[in-house]
CSV table of C-alpha atoms in Angstrom, one decimal:
chain,number,residue,atom,x,y,z
A,1,MET,CA,-22.2,-1.1,1.5
A,2,SER,CA,-22.8,-2.5,-1.9
A,3,ILE,CA,-25.0,-5.5,-2.9
A,4,GLN,CA,-22.2,-7.1,-4.9
A,5,LEU,CA,-19.8,-7.0,-1.9
A,6,GLY,CA,-22.5,-8.6,0.3
A,7,LYS,CA,-23.0,-11.4,-2.2
A,8,LEU,CA,-19.2,-11.9,-2.4
A,9,CYS,CA,-18.8,-12.0,1.4
A,10,SER,CA,-21.7,-14.5,1.6
A,11,ARG,CA,-20.1,-16.8,-1.0
A,12,ILE,CA,-16.7,-16.7,0.6
A,13,ILE,CA,-18.0,-17.4,4.1
A,14,GLU,CA,-20.2,-20.3,2.9
A,15,GLN,CA,-17.2,-21.8,1.1
A,16,HIS,CA,-14.9,-21.6,4.2
A,17,PHE,CA,-17.2,-21.8,7.3
A,18,GLY,CA,-20.5,-23.3,6.1
A,19,GLU,CA,-24.2,-22.4,5.9
A,20,VAL,CA,-24.9,-21.4,9.6
A,21,VAL,CA,-22.0,-18.8,9.7
A,22,ARG,CA,-23.1,-17.5,6.3
A,23,THR,CA,-26.7,-16.9,7.6
A,24,VAL,CA,-25.2,-14.8,10.5
A,25,VAL,CA,-23.0,-12.8,8.1
A,26,ASP,CA,-25.9,-12.2,5.7
A,27,ASP,CA,-28.0,-10.9,8.6
A,28,MET,CA,-25.2,-8.6,9.9
A,29,PHE,CA,-24.3,-7.2,6.5
A,30,ALA,CA,-27.5,-5.1,6.3
A,31,SER,CA,-26.8,-3.3,9.6
A,32,ILE,CA,-24.0,-1.2,11.1
A,33,ALA,CA,-24.1,-2.9,14.5
A,34,LYS,CA,-26.4,-5.4,16.1
A,35,PRO,CA,-26.8,-6.9,19.6
A,36,LEU,CA,-26.9,-10.7,20.1
A,37,SER,CA,-30.7,-10.8,20.7
A,38,GLN,CA,-31.5,-9.1,17.4
A,39,ILE,CA,-29.2,-11.5,15.5
A,40,ILE,CA,-30.9,-14.5,17.0
A,41,ARG,CA,-34.4,-13.1,16.3
A,42,SER,CA,-33.7,-12.1,12.7
A,43,THR,CA,-31.7,-15.2,11.6
A,44,GLY,CA,-34.1,-17.8,13.2
A,45,LEU,CA,-31.1,-19.7,14.5
A,46,THR,CA,-30.6,-21.0,18.1
A,47,LYS,CA,-28.6,-19.0,20.6
A,48,SER,CA,-25.9,-21.7,20.6
A,49,GLU,CA,-25.5,-21.6,16.8
A,50,VAL,CA,-25.3,-17.8,16.7
A,51,CYS,CA,-22.8,-17.6,19.6
A,52,LYS,CA,-20.6,-20.2,17.9
A,53,SER,CA,-20.7,-18.4,14.6
A,54,LEU,CA,-19.8,-15.1,16.2
A,55,ALA,CA,-17.0,-16.7,18.1
A,56,ILE,CA,-15.5,-18.1,14.9
A,57,LEU,CA,-15.9,-14.7,13.1
A,58,ILE,CA,-14.4,-12.8,16.0
A,59,LYS,CA,-11.4,-15.3,16.2
A,60,PHE,CA,-10.7,-14.5,12.5
A,61,ASN,CA,-11.2,-10.8,13.0
A,62,MET,CA,-14.2,-10.7,10.6
A,63,VAL,CA,-16.5,-9.4,13.3
A,64,GLY,CA,-15.7,-6.8,15.9
A,65,PHE,CA,-17.6,-6.1,19.1
A,66,SER,CA,-17.9,-3.1,21.5
A,67,LEU,CA,-20.1,-2.1,24.5
A,68,ASN,CA,-23.4,-0.4,23.6
A,69,LYS,CA,-24.1,3.2,24.7
A,70,ALA,CA,-25.8,2.1,27.9
A,71,ARG,CA,-22.7,-0.2,28.6
A,72,THR,CA,-25.0,-3.1,29.4
A,73,GLY,CA,-24.2,-5.4,26.6
A,74,TYR,CA,-22.3,-5.9,23.3
A,75,GLU,CA,-22.9,-4.8,19.8
A,76,TYR,CA,-21.4,-6.7,16.9
A,77,ARG,CA,-20.1,-5.2,13.6
A,78,LEU,CA,-19.2,-7.0,10.4
A,79,ASN,CA,-15.8,-6.3,8.8
A,80,CYS,CA,-16.3,-7.0,5.1
A,81,ASP,CA,-12.8,-6.1,4.0
A,82,ARG,CA,-11.4,-8.8,6.3
A,83,ILE,CA,-13.7,-11.4,4.7
A,84,VAL,CA,-12.5,-10.5,1.2
A,85,MET,CA,-8.9,-10.8,2.4
A,86,ILE,CA,-9.4,-14.5,2.7
A,87,LEU,CA,-8.8,-14.6,-1.0
A,88,ARG,CA,-5.4,-12.9,-0.4
A,89,TYR,CA,-4.1,-15.6,2.0
A,90,PRO,CA,-2.1,-17.5,-0.7
A,91,ARG,CA,-0.3,-14.2,-1.5
A,92,TYR,CA,0.6,-13.7,2.1
A,93,VAL,CA,2.1,-17.2,2.4
A,94,HIS,CA,3.9,-16.8,-0.9
A,95,LEU,CA,5.5,-13.5,0.3
A,96,ILE,CA,6.7,-15.2,3.5
A,97,GLN,CA,8.0,-18.2,1.5
A,98,THR,CA,10.0,-15.8,-0.7
A,99,LYS,CA,11.4,-13.7,2.1
A,100,PHE,CA,11.9,-16.2,5.0
A,101,GLY,CA,11.8,-19.7,3.6
A,102,HIS,CA,9.6,-22.8,3.9
A,103,GLU,CA,9.4,-23.1,7.7
A,104,SER,CA,8.2,-19.5,8.0
A,105,ALA,CA,5.6,-20.1,5.3
A,106,VAL,CA,4.3,-23.2,7.2
A,107,LEU,CA,4.0,-21.1,10.4
A,108,MET,CA,2.1,-18.3,8.6
A,109,GLU,CA,-0.2,-20.8,6.9
A,110,GLU,CA,-1.0,-22.4,10.3
A,111,LEU,CA,-1.7,-19.0,11.9
A,112,LEU,CA,-3.9,-18.0,9.0
A,113,ARG,CA,-5.8,-21.2,9.4
A,114,SER,CA,-6.2,-20.7,13.1
A,115,GLY,CA,-7.1,-17.0,13.1
A,116,THR,CA,-5.9,-16.2,16.6
A,117,GLN,CA,-3.6,-18.6,18.5
A,118,CYS,CA,-0.7,-18.8,20.9
A,119,ALA,CA,2.9,-19.3,19.6
A,120,SER,CA,3.4,-22.8,21.2
A,121,TYR,CA,0.3,-24.2,19.6
A,122,ILE,CA,1.3,-22.8,16.1
A,123,ILE,CA,4.8,-24.2,16.4
A,124,ILE,CA,3.6,-27.7,17.5
A,125,LYS,CA,0.9,-27.8,14.7
A,126,SER,CA,3.5,-26.8,12.1
A,127,MET,CA,5.8,-29.7,13.1
A,128,SER,CA,3.7,-32.1,11.0
A,129,ASN,CA,4.2,-30.0,7.8
A,130,VAL,CA,8.0,-29.6,7.9
A,131,ASP,CA,10.7,-32.1,6.9
A,132,GLY,CA,12.5,-32.7,10.2
A,133,LYS,CA,10.8,-33.7,13.4
A,134,ASP,CA,13.6,-33.4,16.0
A,135,ASN,CA,14.6,-30.8,18.7
A,136,ASN,CA,16.5,-28.8,16.1
A,137,THR,CA,13.3,-28.4,14.0
A,138,LEU,CA,11.5,-27.1,17.1
A,139,ALA,CA,14.3,-24.6,17.8
A,140,LEU,CA,14.2,-23.6,14.1
A,141,LEU,CA,10.4,-23.0,14.1
A,142,ARG,CA,10.7,-21.1,17.4
A,143,ASP,CA,13.3,-18.8,15.9
A,144,LYS,CA,11.4,-18.4,12.6
A,145,PHE,CA,8.3,-17.4,14.6
A,146,GLY,CA,10.4,-14.8,16.4
A,147,ASP,CA,11.6,-13.5,13.0
A,148,LEU,CA,8.1,-13.0,11.8
A,149,ALA,CA,7.2,-11.1,15.0
A,150,HIS,CA,10.4,-9.0,14.7
A,151,GLU,CA,9.6,-8.1,11.1
A,152,ASN,CA,6.0,-7.1,12.1
A,153,TYR,CA,4.3,-9.8,10.0
A,154,ILE,CA,2.5,-11.1,13.1
A,155,THR,CA,1.4,-9.1,16.1
A,156,ARG,CA,-0.1,-9.8,19.5
A,157,ALA,CA,-3.9,-10.0,19.6
A,158,PRO,CA,-5.8,-7.4,21.7
A,159,GLU,CA,-6.2,-8.5,25.3
A,160,PRO,CA,-9.6,-8.6,27.1
A,161,LYS,CA,-9.9,-6.6,30.2
A,162,PRO,CA,-12.9,-5.8,32.5
A,163,SER,CA,-15.0,-2.8,31.5
A,164,ASP,CA,-14.9,0.4,33.6
A,165,GLY,CA,-18.7,0.3,34.2
A,166,SER,CA,-19.1,-3.4,34.8
A,167,ALA,CA,-16.8,-6.1,36.1
A,168,GLU,CA,-18.8,-8.8,34.2
A,169,LEU,CA,-18.4,-7.2,30.8
A,170,MET,CA,-15.1,-7.3,29.0
A,171,GLU,CA,-13.4,-4.9,26.5
A,172,LEU,CA,-10.5,-5.5,24.2
A,173,CYS,CA,-7.4,-3.5,25.1
A,174,HIS,CA,-5.6,-2.5,21.9
A,175,ASP,CA,-2.9,-0.5,23.7
A,176,ILE,CA,-0.2,-3.2,24.0
A,177,PRO,CA,3.2,-1.6,25.0
A,178,ASN,CA,5.2,-3.9,22.6
A,179,PRO,CA,2.9,-5.8,20.3
A,180,PHE,CA,5.8,-7.6,18.6
A,181,LEU,CA,7.6,-8.8,21.7
A,182,MET,CA,8.1,-12.6,21.5
A,183,PRO,CA,7.5,-14.5,24.8
A,184,GLU,CA,10.2,-16.8,26.2
A,185,LEU,CA,9.5,-20.4,25.0
A,186,ASP,CA,11.4,-23.3,26.6
A,187,LEU,CA,12.4,-26.0,24.1
A,188,ARG,CA,11.9,-28.7,26.7
A,189,ILE,CA,8.3,-27.7,27.3
A,190,LEU,CA,7.7,-27.5,23.5
A,191,LYS,CA,9.2,-31.0,23.2
A,192,ASP,CA,6.8,-32.3,25.9
A,193,LEU,CA,3.8,-30.7,24.2
A,194,HIS,CA,4.9,-32.2,20.9
A,195,GLU,CA,5.0,-35.7,22.5
A,196,GLY,CA,1.5,-35.2,24.1
A,197,LYS,CA,2.6,-34.9,27.7
A,198,PRO,CA,0.2,-32.9,30.0
A,199,VAL,CA,2.3,-29.8,30.7
A,200,LYS,CA,1.2,-26.2,31.1
A,201,VAL,CA,1.6,-24.0,28.0
A,202,PRO,CA,3.9,-21.1,29.1
A,203,ASP,CA,2.3,-18.5,26.7
A,204,GLU,CA,-1.3,-19.6,26.8
A,205,ASP,CA,-2.4,-16.0,27.6
A,206,VAL,CA,-0.4,-14.4,24.7
A,207,HIS,CA,-2.3,-14.8,21.4
A,208,TRP,CA,-1.0,-13.8,17.9
A,209,VAL,CA,-2.7,-12.7,14.8
A,210,VAL,CA,-1.5,-11.9,11.2
A,211,ASN,CA,-0.6,-8.3,10.8
A,212,VAL,CA,-2.2,-7.7,7.4
A,213,GLU,CA,-1.0,-4.0,7.4
A,214,GLN,CA,2.6,-5.1,7.0
A,215,PHE,CA,1.7,-7.3,4.0
A,216,HIS,CA,-0.3,-4.5,2.4
A,217,ILE,CA,2.7,-2.1,2.8
A,218,ASP,CA,4.9,-4.7,1.0
A,219,PHE,CA,2.3,-5.2,-1.7
A,220,ARG,CA,1.9,-1.4,-2.1
A,221,ASN,CA,5.7,-0.9,-2.3
A,222,THR,CA,6.0,-3.7,-4.9
A,223,ILE,CA,3.3,-2.0,-7.0
A,224,MET,CA,5.2,1.3,-7.0
A,225,VAL,CA,8.6,-0.3,-7.7
A,226,THR,CA,7.1,-2.3,-10.6
A,227,ALA,CA,5.5,0.8,-12.0
A,228,ILE,CA,8.8,2.6,-12.0
A,229,GLU,CA,10.5,-0.4,-13.7
A,230,ARG,CA,7.9,-0.3,-16.5
A,231,LEU,CA,8.1,3.4,-16.8
A,232,ILE,CA,11.9,3.8,-16.8
A,233,ASP,CA,14.0,0.7,-16.2
A,234,SER,CA,15.1,-1.8,-13.5
A,235,ASN,CA,17.8,0.5,-12.2
A,236,ALA,CA,15.1,3.2,-11.4
A,237,GLY,CA,13.0,0.5,-9.8
A,238,GLU,CA,15.9,-0.4,-7.5
A,239,CYS,CA,16.4,3.3,-6.7
A,240,MET,CA,12.7,3.5,-5.8
A,241,LYS,CA,13.1,0.5,-3.5
A,242,TYR,CA,15.7,2.2,-1.4
A,243,LEU,CA,13.7,5.4,-1.4
A,244,LEU,CA,10.8,3.5,0.1
A,245,GLN,CA,13.0,2.0,2.7
A,246,LEU,CA,14.1,5.5,3.8
A,247,MET,CA,10.5,6.6,3.7
A,248,ARG,CA,9.5,3.8,6.1
A,249,GLU,CA,12.2,4.8,8.6
A,250,ARG,CA,11.1,8.5,8.7
A,251,THR,CA,7.4,8.5,7.9
A,252,ASN,CA,4.2,6.9,9.0
A,253,PRO,CA,3.9,4.1,6.4
A,254,TRP,CA,0.4,5.2,5.3
A,255,GLU,CA,1.0,8.9,4.9
A,256,ALA,CA,0.0,10.3,1.5
A,257,VAL,CA,3.4,12.2,1.2
A,258,SER,CA,6.6,11.2,2.9
A,259,ASN,CA,8.9,13.3,5.0
A,260,PRO,CA,11.8,14.9,3.1
A,261,ILE,CA,14.6,12.5,2.1
A,262,ALA,CA,18.0,14.0,1.3
A,263,LEU,CA,19.7,12.9,-1.9
A,264,VAL,CA,22.9,12.4,0.1
A,265,ASP,CA,21.1,9.9,2.4
A,266,LEU,CA,19.7,8.0,-0.6
A,267,ARG,CA,23.2,7.9,-2.3
A,268,GLN,CA,24.8,6.5,0.9
A,269,ARG,CA,22.0,3.9,1.3
A,270,CYS,CA,22.5,2.8,-2.4
A,271,GLU,CA,26.3,2.7,-2.0
A,272,ARG,CA,26.0,0.6,1.2
A,273,LYS,CA,23.3,-1.9,0.0
A,274,SER,CA,23.7,-2.1,-3.8
A,275,GLN,CA,26.4,-3.3,-6.2
A,276,ASN,CA,24.6,-1.7,-9.2
A,277,VAL,CA,27.3,0.7,-10.6
A,278,GLU,CA,25.1,2.0,-13.4
A,279,MET,CA,22.3,3.0,-11.0
A,280,LEU,CA,24.8,4.8,-8.7
A,281,ARG,CA,26.4,6.6,-11.7
A,282,TYR,CA,23.1,7.9,-13.0
A,283,LEU,CA,21.3,8.4,-9.7
A,284,ASP,CA,20.7,12.1,-10.2
A,285,GLN,CA,19.1,11.5,-13.6
A,286,TYR,CA,16.8,8.8,-12.3
A,287,ILE,CA,15.6,11.1,-9.5
A,288,SER,CA,15.0,13.9,-12.1
A,289,VAL,CA,13.0,11.6,-14.4
A,290,MET,CA,10.9,10.4,-11.4
A,291,GLU,CA,10.3,14.0,-10.4
A,292,SER,CA,9.2,14.9,-13.9
A,293,ASN,CA,6.6,12.1,-13.7
A,294,GLU,CA,5.4,13.5,-10.4
A,295,TYR,CA,6.4,10.3,-8.5
A,296,LEU,CA,8.8,12.5,-6.4
A,297,SER,CA,8.5,16.2,-5.4
A,298,LYS,CA,11.4,18.5,-4.7
A,299,PHE,CA,11.2,19.8,-1.1
A,300,ASP,CA,14.4,21.8,-0.7
A,301,THR,CA,17.8,22.3,-2.4
A,302,LYS,CA,20.0,22.0,0.6
A,303,GLY,CA,22.3,18.9,1.1
A,304,GLY,CA,22.2,18.2,-2.7
A,305,GLY,CA,18.4,18.3,-2.7
A,306,GLN,CA,15.6,16.9,-0.6
A,307,PHE,CA,12.7,15.0,-2.1
A,308,THR,CA,9.3,13.6,-0.9
A,309,VAL,CA,7.6,10.5,-2.3
A,310,ASN,CA,4.1,11.5,-3.3
A,311,VAL,CA,2.3,8.1,-2.8
A,312,LYS,CA,-1.1,9.7,-3.3
A,313,ARG,CA,-0.1,11.1,-6.7
A,314,ILE,CA,1.5,7.7,-7.7
A,315,PHE,CA,-1.7,5.8,-7.1
A,316,GLU,CA,-3.8,8.5,-8.8
A,317,GLN,CA,-1.7,7.9,-11.9
A,318,LEU,CA,-1.8,4.1,-11.6
A,319,THR,CA,-5.6,4.2,-11.2
A,320,TRP,CA,-5.9,6.4,-14.4
A,321,ALA,CA,-3.8,3.8,-16.2
A,322,CYS,CA,-6.0,1.0,-14.9
A,323,ILE,CA,-9.2,2.8,-16.0
A,324,GLU,CA,-7.8,3.4,-19.5
A,325,ASN,CA,-6.7,-0.2,-19.8
A,326,ILE,CA,-10.2,-1.4,-19.0
A,327,ILE,CA,-11.7,1.0,-21.5
A,328,VAL,CA,-9.2,-0.2,-24.2
A,329,GLU,CA,-10.2,-3.9,-23.5
A,330,LYS,CA,-14.0,-3.2,-23.5
A,331,TYR,CA,-14.4,-0.5,-26.1
A,332,GLY,CA,-11.1,-0.2,-28.1
A,333,SER,CA,-8.3,2.4,-28.5
A,334,LYS,CA,-10.5,5.1,-29.9
A,335,ALA,CA,-12.7,5.1,-26.8
A,336,ALA,CA,-9.6,5.3,-24.7
A,337,ARG,CA,-8.3,8.3,-26.7
A,338,ILE,CA,-11.7,10.1,-26.2
A,339,PHE,CA,-11.6,9.4,-22.5
A,340,ARG,CA,-8.0,10.6,-22.3
A,341,VAL,CA,-8.8,13.9,-24.1
A,342,ILE,CA,-11.8,14.6,-21.8
A,343,ARG,CA,-9.6,13.8,-18.7
A,344,ILE,CA,-6.8,16.2,-19.8
A,345,LYS,CA,-9.2,19.0,-20.9
A,346,LYS,CA,-11.4,18.7,-17.8
A,347,TYR,CA,-14.6,19.9,-19.6
A,348,VAL,CA,-15.2,19.3,-23.3
A,349,GLU,CA,-18.1,19.9,-25.7
A,350,GLN,CA,-19.2,17.1,-28.1
A,351,GLU,CA,-18.0,19.0,-31.2
A,352,ASP,CA,-14.5,19.5,-29.7
A,353,ILE,CA,-14.1,15.8,-28.8
A,354,GLN,CA,-13.8,14.6,-32.4
A,355,LYS,CA,-11.2,17.3,-33.2
A,356,GLU,CA,-9.0,16.7,-30.2
A,357,ALA,CA,-9.2,12.9,-30.3
A,358,MET,CA,-8.9,12.8,-34.1
A,359,VAL,CA,-11.8,10.3,-34.4
A,360,PRO,CA,-14.5,10.5,-37.1
A,361,ALA,CA,-17.6,12.4,-36.0
A,362,LYS,CA,-19.9,9.3,-36.1
A,363,ASP,CA,-17.5,7.1,-34.1
A,364,ALA,CA,-16.8,9.9,-31.6
A,365,LYS,CA,-20.5,10.5,-30.9
A,366,LEU,CA,-21.2,6.7,-30.6
A,367,LEU,CA,-18.2,6.0,-28.3
A,368,THR,CA,-18.7,9.1,-26.2
A,369,TYR,CA,-22.3,8.2,-25.4
A,370,LYS,CA,-21.3,4.6,-24.8
A,371,LEU,CA,-18.8,5.7,-22.2
A,372,LEU,CA,-21.5,8.0,-20.7
A,373,GLU,CA,-23.9,5.1,-20.6
A,374,GLU,CA,-21.4,3.0,-18.7
A,375,ASN,CA,-20.6,5.8,-16.2
A,376,PHE,CA,-17.0,6.3,-17.4
A,377,LEU,CA,-18.1,9.9,-18.4
A,378,GLN,CA,-20.4,12.4,-16.7
A,379,ILE,CA,-22.3,15.3,-18.3
A,380,GLN,CA,-22.7,18.8,-17.0
A,381,THR,CA,-25.4,21.1,-18.4
A,382,PHE,CA,-25.1,24.9,-18.6
A,383,ARG,CA,-28.0,27.1,-19.7
A,384,LYS,CA,-27.4,30.5,-21.3
A,385,PRO,CA,-30.5,32.7,-20.7
A,386,GLY,CA,-32.1,34.2,-23.8
A,387,GLY,CA,-32.7,37.9,-24.0
A,388,GLY,CA,-36.2,39.4,-24.5
A,389,ASN,CA,-38.3,37.4,-27.0
A,390,ALA,CA,-35.3,35.6,-28.5
A,391,GLY,CA,-36.8,32.2,-27.7
A,392,ALA,CA,-35.8,29.3,-25.5
A,393,PRO,CA,-32.5,29.6,-23.6
A,394,LYS,CA,-29.5,27.8,-25.2
A,395,SER,CA,-27.9,24.9,-23.4
A,396,PHE,CA,-24.3,23.7,-23.4
A,397,PHE,CA,-23.5,20.1,-22.6
A,398,LEU,CA,-20.0,19.5,-21.3
A,399,PHE,CA,-18.5,16.0,-20.8
A,400,TYR,CA,-16.1,15.5,-17.8
A,401,VAL,CA,-14.5,12.6,-15.8
A,402,ASN,CA,-15.2,11.9,-12.2
A,403,GLN,CA,-12.4,9.6,-11.0
A,404,PRO,CA,-13.7,8.6,-7.6
A,405,GLN,CA,-17.1,7.7,-9.1
A,406,ILE,CA,-15.4,5.5,-11.7
A,407,VAL,CA,-13.3,3.8,-9.0
A,408,SER,CA,-16.4,3.0,-7.0
A,409,MET,CA,-18.1,1.5,-10.1
A,410,LEU,CA,-15.0,-0.6,-11.0
A,411,LEU,CA,-14.9,-1.9,-7.4
A,412,GLU,CA,-18.5,-3.0,-7.9
A,413,LEU,CA,-17.6,-4.7,-11.1
A,414,SER,CA,-14.6,-6.4,-9.5
A,415,TYR,CA,-16.7,-7.7,-6.6
A,416,LYS,CA,-19.2,-9.1,-9.2
A,417,ALA,CA,-16.5,-10.7,-11.2
A,418,LEU,CA,-15.0,-12.3,-8.2
A,419,TYR,CA,-18.4,-13.7,-7.1
A,420,ASN,CA,-19.0,-15.1,-10.6
A,421,SER,CA,-15.5,-16.6,-10.7
A,422,ILE,CA,-15.9,-18.4,-7.3
A,423,THR,CA,-19.5,-19.5,-8.2
A,424,ARG,CA,-18.2,-21.0,-11.5
A,425,LEU,CA,-15.3,-22.7,-9.8
A,426,THR,CA,-17.6,-24.3,-7.2
A,427,HIS,CA,-19.9,-25.5,-9.9
A,428,ASP,CA,-17.2,-27.1,-12.0
A,429,LYS,CA,-15.8,-28.9,-8.9
A,430,THR,CA,-19.2,-30.1,-7.8
A,431,VAL,CA,-20.2,-31.4,-11.3
A,432,ASN,CA,-16.9,-33.2,-11.9
A,433,LYS,CA,-16.4,-34.2,-8.2
A,434,ARG,CA,-16.5,-38.0,-9.0
A,435,LEU,CA,-14.0,-37.6,-11.8
A,436,ILE,CA,-11.6,-35.4,-9.8
A,437,GLU,CA,-11.7,-37.8,-6.8
A,438,LYS,CA,-11.0,-40.8,-9.2
A,439,SER,CA,-8.0,-39.0,-10.7
A,440,GLN,CA,-6.6,-38.2,-7.2
A,441,ARG,CA,-7.0,-41.8,-6.1
A,442,LEU,CA,-5.2,-43.0,-9.2
A,443,GLU,CA,-2.3,-40.5,-8.7
A,444,SER,CA,-2.0,-41.7,-5.1
A,445,ILE,CA,-1.9,-45.4,-6.2
A,446,VAL,CA,0.6,-44.7,-8.9
A,447,GLU,CA,2.9,-42.8,-6.5
A,448,THR,CA,2.8,-45.7,-4.0
A,449,MET,CA,3.6,-48.2,-6.9
A,450,LYS,CA,6.6,-46.1,-8.0
A,451,GLU,CA,7.9,-46.1,-4.4
A,452,ARG,CA,7.5,-50.0,-4.3
A,453,GLY,CA,9.4,-50.2,-7.7
A,454,GLU,CA,6.6,-51.6,-9.8
A,455,SER,CA,7.1,-52.0,-13.5
A,456,ASP,CA,6.1,-49.2,-16.0
A,457,ALA,CA,3.8,-51.6,-17.8
A,458,TYR,CA,1.8,-52.3,-14.7
A,459,ILE,CA,1.6,-48.6,-13.8
A,460,ASN,CA,0.4,-47.8,-17.3
A,461,GLU,CA,-2.3,-50.5,-17.0
A,462,ILE,CA,-3.5,-48.8,-13.8
A,463,LEU,CA,-3.5,-45.4,-15.5
A,464,GLU,CA,-5.6,-46.7,-18.4
A,465,THR,CA,-8.6,-47.2,-16.0
A,466,LEU,CA,-9.1,-43.5,-16.7
A,467,THR,CA,-10.7,-43.6,-20.1
A,468,PRO,CA,-9.8,-41.1,-22.9
A,469,PRO,CA,-13.1,-39.2,-22.7
A,470,GLU,CA,-12.6,-38.9,-19.0
A,471,GLN,CA,-9.1,-37.7,-19.5
A,472,GLU,CA,-10.3,-35.1,-22.0
A,473,ILE,CA,-13.0,-33.8,-19.6
A,474,LEU,CA,-10.5,-33.8,-16.7
A,475,ALA,CA,-8.0,-31.8,-18.7
A,476,LYS,CA,-10.6,-29.2,-19.6
A,477,VAL,CA,-11.8,-28.9,-16.0
A,478,LYS,CA,-8.2,-28.4,-14.8
A,479,LEU,CA,-7.5,-25.8,-17.4
A,480,ARG,CA,-10.7,-23.9,-16.5
A,481,VAL,CA,-10.0,-24.1,-12.8
A,482,LYS,CA,-6.4,-22.8,-13.3
A,483,SER,CA,-7.8,-19.9,-15.4
A,484,LEU,CA,-10.4,-19.0,-12.8
A,485,TYR,CA,-7.7,-19.0,-10.0
A,486,SER,CA,-5.5,-16.7,-12.1
A,487,ALA,CA,-8.5,-14.5,-12.8
A,488,GLU,CA,-9.2,-14.3,-9.0
A,489,ILE,CA,-5.6,-13.2,-8.3
A,490,GLY,CA,-5.7,-10.6,-11.0
A,491,ILE,CA,-9.1,-9.2,-9.8
A,492,ASP,CA,-7.9,-9.1,-6.2
A,493,GLU,CA,-4.8,-7.1,-7.3
A,494,THR,CA,-7.1,-4.6,-9.0
A,495,ILE,CA,-9.3,-4.3,-5.9
A,496,PHE,CA,-6.3,-3.8,-3.8
A,497,MET,CA,-5.0,-0.9,-5.9
A,498,LEU,CA,-8.5,0.8,-6.2
A,499,LYS,CA,-9.0,0.5,-2.4
A,500,LEU,CA,-5.6,2.1,-1.9
A,501,TYR,CA,-6.6,4.9,-4.2
A,502,GLN,CA,-9.8,5.5,-2.1
A,503,GLU,CA,-7.8,5.4,1.2
A,504,TYR,CA,-5.4,8.1,-0.1
A,505,GLN,CA,-8.2,10.3,-1.2
A,506,LYS,CA,-9.8,10.5,2.3
């Protein structure tokens, strides 16, 4: 695992869980798996502190555990990807808000905050963040929780069971017959729990976690639909959306290539679900254009034609576009043209680059070696042996592109950029903490005064306690914080796409 990823995980854990948990994470990052005794010895923390830290990390699925080979104790493994996913939590909540409404978003936010928890607890805790506080609200939250389970956005957590070798040691059972089955929740019991009465929680043994895979499937599909919309138009994007729905019904969602989808089935789905007459009229042409761009592949001609969605190929193309955009931003359009020529031609000599890319010789040489220095290009040397006493053998230097290596390098850069962004954000908030707290107090006071119906003159007099220089500093800080948050979202989207590329290349 990379150094930059380790620094990023350390920063995220420190920000959300504190110094002690960060110490444990830093120690576990350097090893594949570690027993409890080694973690205590290498961190210098007490057994109680290490156990509490591991319990927190296990609850949030950031650490996994399994029995060692001798089946006498546990070994703990760090899950770095789940730590980085903390930055994706706002996107999860926003997706649920968009699809299911405010109440579902509140439930999802509470479950993300809890890590692993039973449904009754999540529903009762969510009551304080919704508008109504009556029995109808409890029933609504219960139904919304059931909808999230039915749509696979939440799933049952693995259940502990005694190990085969030892009754004292436990193992997690991941084979749950129906992981999305909602338990029966009595509204009267939920009402008693909300009122603080001492009643037994009916589902205390059934714990739920967020099913991040379902969110990632939605994010992946959104990326593909958006790519089609930009490449062709919105009608083609809608067509792709229905194709992906059919793919989900017939294929494992993470397969690189879908099972065949008949054009007749796609047309029937579009006629049933869409009111877009133009898309239905030109459906054949949209499919042909997507096929010519290698987003779809023709599988058979029967039944009006059968097509497969080539997800692996789509993300290869999107990754190339991402790499070229980065090169344009860093080195200009000429460098991107050189990179594109080498990518298309596979192997190119220095002399041929300037001709093919139509770039002056001096610029071509400078930019080529700049890209080589930054690891966007690789060089392959071929030696032609000389005959007799003809002198030293002649060497040919060919430039080529190694996409997986570039993706790994860009992931490192992305982790570094995220770490720098979070560090800068923390610094700005710490330096201007007093000013930010003063501004928040003033906003709270003004809001209370408006509710009481105070005069505008009195409210303005209160607001003037924040001096013009302080207002100017506060405006700059807020703008910088907003920019850094936007940058974090953009970088995380890039990381998500590059990680998907790597998954499909396995």
